[in-house]
C-alpha positions in Angstrom: -0.2 0.0 -0.1 1.3 3.7 -0.3 2.5 5.5 2.7 0.3 6.4 5.5 0.5 10.0 6.7 -2.2 10.1 8.9 -4.1 7.4 11.2 -7.3 8.4 13.0 -8.5 6.3 15.7 -11.9 7.0 17.1 -12.8 5.2 20.3 -16.7 4.9 20.8 -16.6 4.8 24.4 -18.5 1.8 25.9 -19.7 0.3 22.4 -19.3 -3.0 23.0 -20.7 -6.0 20.6 -21.3 -8.9 22.8 -20.1 -10.6 25.8 -16.4 -11.5 26.1 -15.6 -15.2 26.7 -14.7 -14.3 30.1 -17.9 -12.3 30.8 -19.1 -14.6 33.4 -15.9 -13.7 35.4 -16.7 -9.7 35.5 -20.8 -10.9 36.2 -21.4 -9.8 32.6 -23.1 -12.6 31.3 -25.5 -12.0 28.2 -24.3 -7.9 27.9 -24.3 -6.7 24.4 -24.1 -3.2 23.9 -24.7 -2.9 20.0 -27.5 -5.7 20.5 -29.7 -3.5 22.9 -29.4 -0.2 21.2 -30.0 -1.5 17.5 -33.5 -2.6 18.5 -34.0 1.1 19.1 -36.1 2.9 16.4 -33.9 6.0 16.8 -30.7 3.5 15.7 -30.1 4.2 12.1 -26.1 3.9 11.2 -25.6 3.5 7.4 -22.0 4.4 7.4 -21.0 1.8 10.1 -23.0 -0.6 8.2 -21.2 0.5 5.0 -17.8 0.1 6.5 -18.7 -3.4 7.8 -19.9 -3.0 11.5 -22.9 -5.8 11.1 -20.5 -8.2 9.1 -18.3 -8.8 12.2 -18.2 -12.1 13.7 -20.6 -12.9 16.4 -22.7 -9.7 15.4 -26.3 -10.5 14.8 -27.8 -6.9 15.3 -28.3 -5.0 11.9 -28.2 -5.9 8.3 -24.9 -7.3 6.8 -23.4 -5.3 4.3 -22.8 -7.1 0.8 -20.0 -5.4 -0.2 -18.4 -3.5 2.8 -16.2 -0.6 2.1 -13.8 -1.1 4.9 -12.2 -4.3 6.7 -13.6 -5.3 10.1 -12.8 -7.5 13.1 -13.6 -8.4 16.7 -11.3 -7.7 19.3 -11.0 -9.4 22.6 -9.7 -7.7 25.8 -6.5 -9.3 27.3 -6.3 -6.9 30.5 -7.6 -7.9 33.6 -10.4 -4.8 33.9 -13.2 -3.2 32.0 -12.6 0.3 32.4 -11.7 3.1 30.1 -8.0 3.4 31.4 -7.1 -0.1 30.7 -9.1 -0.4 27.7 -7.2 2.4 26.1 -4.0 1.5 27.3 -4.4 -2.1 25.6 -5.7 -0.3 22.5 -2.3 1.6 22.6 -0.1 -1.5 23.4 0.2 -2.2 27.0 -1.8 -5.5 28.5 -2.6 -5.1 32.0 -2.0 -8.4 33.9 -3.3 -7.4 37.2 -6.6 -5.4 37.8 -6.2 -1.7 39.0 -7.8 -1.5 42.8 -11.6 -0.8 43.2 -13.3 0.1 46.5 -16.8 -1.3 46.4 -16.8 -0.5 50.5 -15.6 2.7 50.0 -11.9 4.1 50.8 -9.8 2.9 53.8 -9.0 5.5 56.6 -5.5 5.8 55.9 -6.2 7.1 52.6 -9.2 9.5 53.5 -7.3 10.6 56.9 -4.0 11.9 54.7 -6.4 13.3 52.6 -8.5 15.4 54.9 -5.4 16.2 56.6 -3.7 17.8 53.5 -7.0 19.5 52.1 -8.4 20.6 55.3 -11.8 19.5 54.6 -14.2 16.8 55.4 -15.4 14.0 53.4 -19.1 13.1 52.9 -20.3 9.6 51.1 -17.5 7.5 50.4 -19.1 4.6 48.8 -19.8 3.4 45.0 -22.6 6.1 43.9 -24.2 7.4 40.5 -22.4 10.6 39.7 -26.1 12.4 39.4 -27.5 10.7 42.5 -24.5 11.4 44.8 -25.1 15.5 44.0 -28.8 15.0 44.6 -28.0 13.2 48.0 -25.1 14.8 49.4 -25.2 18.4 47.4 -26.9 20.0 50.0 -24.8 19.1 53.0 -21.9 19.6 50.9 -22.9 23.5 50.3 -23.7 23.9 53.9 -20.7 22.4 55.1 -17.8 22.7 52.6 -17.2 19.1 52.9 -16.0 17.2 50.0 -18.1 14.5 48.2 -15.7 11.4 47.7 -17.2 8.6 45.9 -16.0 5.5 43.5 -18.0 3.1 41.1 -17.2 -0.2 39.9 -14.2 1.0 38.2 -10.9 2.2 39.6 -11.7 5.9 40.5 -11.5 8.3 43.3 -13.9 10.8 42.4 -14.5 14.2 44.1 -17.9 16.2 43.3 -17.9 20.1 44.8 -20.1 22.9 44.0 -18.2 25.5 42.0 -19.4 28.2 44.1 -18.2 26.5 47.3 -14.8 24.8 45.7 -13.7 27.0 42.8 -12.4 24.7 40.0 -8.7 25.4 40.5 -9.0 24.5 44.1 -10.8 21.4 43.4 -8.0 20.5 40.8 -5.8 20.8 43.4 -7.1 18.5 45.7 -7.3 16.0 42.7 -3.5 16.5 42.7 -3.2 15.9 46.3 -5.6 12.8 45.8 -3.2 11.6 42.9 0.1 11.9 44.8 -1.6 9.8 47.8 -3.1 7.0 45.7 -0.2 5.0 44.5 1.2 1.3 44.9 -1.6 -0.8 46.2 -3.8 2.0 46.1 -3.0 3.3 42.7 -6.5 3.8 41.3 -6.7 4.4 37.4 -8.1 7.8 37.8 -8.8 10.6 40.1 -11.8 12.6 38.7 -12.7 16.0 39.5 -16.8 16.2 39.4 -17.8 19.8 39.9 -21.6 20.9 39.7 -23.7 24.2 40.2 -27.1 25.0 40.7 -29.3 25.4 43.7 -30.7 22.5 46.0 -32.6 20.2 44.7 -31.6 21.0 41.2 -28.1 20.7 40.9 -26.4 19.7 37.8 -22.8 18.7 36.7 -21.1 21.2 34.7 -18.5 20.4 31.6 -15.6 21.1 33.6 -14.7 17.3 34.5 -11.3 16.5 34.5 -9.2 13.1 35.1 -6.0 12.7 36.6 -4.7 9.4 35.6 -1.8 7.3 36.2 1.0 7.2 34.0 0.8 4.2 31.6 3.3 1.7 33.2 4.8 0.7 29.8 5.8 1.9 26.6 2.8 2.7 24.2 2.3 3.5 20.6 2.1 7.1 21.4 5.9 6.9 23.0 6.7 4.9 19.6 5.2 7.9 17.3 6.5 10.4 19.5 10.2 9.2 19.5 10.1 8.9 15.6 9.2 12.2 15.3 5.8 11.9 14.3 2.6 13.8 15.4 0.3 12.7 18.0 -3.1 14.5 18.6 -5.5 13.6 21.3 -9.0 14.5 21.2 -11.3 14.6 24.1 -10.2 12.4 27.3 -7.4 11.0 25.5 -5.0 13.5 27.1 -6.1 12.6 30.5 -6.3 8.7 30.0 -2.6 8.7 29.3 -1.7 11.4 31.9 -0.4 13.7 28.9 2.6 11.5 28.0 3.6 11.4 24.4 0.8 13.7 23.1 1.8 16.7 21.8 -1.3 18.4 21.2 -4.8 18.2 22.8 -8.3 19.4 22.0 -11.1 19.0 25.0 -14.6 18.6 23.9 -18.1 19.1 25.4 -20.0 16.1 24.0 -19.9 13.6 21.1 -20.8 16.0 18.5 -18.0 18.7 19.5 -15.7 15.7 19.6 -16.3 14.8 15.7 -16.3 18.8 15.0 -13.0 19.0 16.4 -11.9 15.6 14.7 -13.1 17.0 11.4 -11.4 20.3 12.1 -8.0 18.1 12.9 -8.5 16.4 9.4 -8.1 19.7 7.7 -4.6 20.2 9.1 -1.6 19.1 7.5 0.0 16.4 10.2 1.9 13.3 10.0 1.0 11.2 12.5 -1.9 9.8 14.7 -5.1 11.5 15.6 -6.9 9.7 18.8 -10.2 10.6 19.6 -12.2 9.3 22.6 -16.2 10.1 22.4 -17.5 9.5 25.9 -21.1 10.4 25.6 -21.9 6.7 24.7 -20.6 5.7 28.0 -21.0 8.6 30.6 -24.3 10.2 29.4 -26.1 7.0 28.0 -24.3 3.7 28.9 -24.2 4.4 32.5 -27.8 6.0 32.5 -29.3 2.6 31.0 -30.9 5.0 28.3 -31.1 2.7 25.2 -32.9 5.6 23.0 -30.1 8.3 23.9 -27.5 5.7 23.2 -29.1 4.6 19.8 -29.7 8.2 19.0 -26.2 9.1 19.5 -25.0 6.3 17.7 -27.1 7.9 14.7 -25.8 11.4 15.2 -22.2 9.8 15.2 -22.9 8.4 12.0 -23.8 11.3 10.3 -20.4 13.1 11.3 -18.6 9.8 10.2 -20.1 10.0 6.7 -18.6 13.9 6.6 -15.5 12.4 7.7 -15.1 9.8 5.0 -16.0 12.0 2.4 -12.9 14.3 3.4 -10.5 11.7 4.1 -7.1 12.2 2.1 -5.4 9.3 -0.2 -2.8 8.7 2.6 -5.4 8.8 5.4 -6.3 5.4 7.4 -9.4 5.6 9.8 -9.9 2.8 12.6 -12.8 2.7 14.5 -13.3 0.8 17.8 -14.1 0.7 21.9 -12.6 0.2 25.1 -15.2 -2.1 26.6 -19.0 -2.4 26.6 -21.8 -0.5 28.9 -24.8 -2.3 27.9 -27.8 0.0 28.7 -30.3 -3.0 28.1 -29.0 -4.7 31.4 -30.0 -4.0 35.0 -26.5 -3.0 35.7 -25.3 0.6 35.2 -21.7 -0.5 35.3 -19.2 -1.2 32.3 -19.6 -4.6 30.4 -16.9 -7.2 29.5 -17.7 -7.2 25.9 -15.8 -7.6 22.5 -15.4 -4.7 20.6 -15.6 -3.7 17.1 -12.5 -2.9 14.6 -13.3 -1.0 11.6 -10.6 0.2 9.2 -10.7 2.0 6.2 -8.9 4.2 3.6 -7.7 4.1 0.2 -4.7 1.9 0.9 -6.9 -0.6 2.8 -8.6 -3.5 1.2 -12.5 -3.5 1.3 -14.4 -6.5 2.8 -11.8 -8.5 4.5 -12.7 -10.0 7.7 -9.8 -10.3 10.2 -11.9 -12.8 12.7 -11.5 -12.4 16.1 -8.3 -10.9 17.6 -6.4 -12.1 20.9 -5.9 -8.5 22.3 -7.0 -4.9 21.7 -3.2 -4.4 21.4 -3.3 -5.5 17.7 -4.5 -2.0 16.8 -1.4 -0.3 18.3 1.0 -2.8 16.3 -0.9 -2.3 13.3 -0.6 1.4 13.7 3.1 1.4 14.1 3.0 -1.0 11.2 1.3 1.6 8.9 4.0 4.1 9.8 6.8 1.6 9.1 7.8 1.6 12.9 8.6 -1.2 15.4 8.2 -0.8 18.9 8.6 -2.6 22.4 4.7 -3.1 23.0 2.1 -5.9 23.0 0.1 -7.0 20.0 0.3 -8.7 16.4 -0.2 -6.3 13.3 -3.1 -7.4 11.0 -2.0 -5.0 8.2 -0.7 -7.7 6.2 -4.1 -8.7 5.9 -6.0 -5.8 5.1 -3.3 -3.8 3.0 -3.8 -3.4 -0.7 
């Protein structure tokens, strides 16, 4: 194939396509995010269909494309986790053999005592909680006392919610940095997350000023390899946060999925040489975790329209890869992430049409393929599938 100048990876956050072989280990038997949303009348994704989404092994939703424009496959997560951080790390070439710590009973006193000492504030909640429910149930007390709302989820996260008029954003971010320094070693959670909100009781609303403070990736990623080779690395959405900024030269924050694709379309107009890595978080944060099937389906439909715009504007030396980092089936009683296969769609003038790469052993095969597209080798996990799909 001709030399690749630009690769775009778009991660549809939580867009799983069916339970993984070890789903039972994660209590996720029967989970199928795509299967749930494809039944909704709001779901219409002709461009994903055109690329081969419904031709992927094991996908029973939708109608297969007779002549897919892209190549396609099913990715299996090897890492011991089903959260955003571990999923993206694996896409980038790291297989995490040990799960990141979680706290179903809340954080231990040794963590909270030190956090209270360094921040000078009290603590409310300290248990797994829905992000919208926690400000409803603890927001009034927080505003009255100034105590911080600290909570977690099924993921490896330490979340701090605070009203922007009680705790200014920069102060909240400073508290998150304090927590990040405390939460290391055996308590090294994947992310410390600032969760600011505003409004008056009982109508508190989360603001778009969320910020994630992640662990540094524990090994080399494809981003490091690209950066070392002098290629451009661009993050759109929370990619920068997920990788703690490591080897990401330029980042653009977004307010929602639609804005994420607008920023990606803008990046597409730039004459860079390297990787643009995109995360569209609304699928997970706004719809998956809230069991909103219709909203998730509608978001997929809206993304598909912008995907069509992106495909039309692709250059001859561009390659597009669409994938996901885990599942979050809105059709199950659980509001947590689900252990699922993820899709892989790859498209461009230098990519064969209609090739199935079957089921891959690890998300990291994407990282190996990206390096292969640029003629690079790296000390990362994964096996390139470029030989199967390149013209």
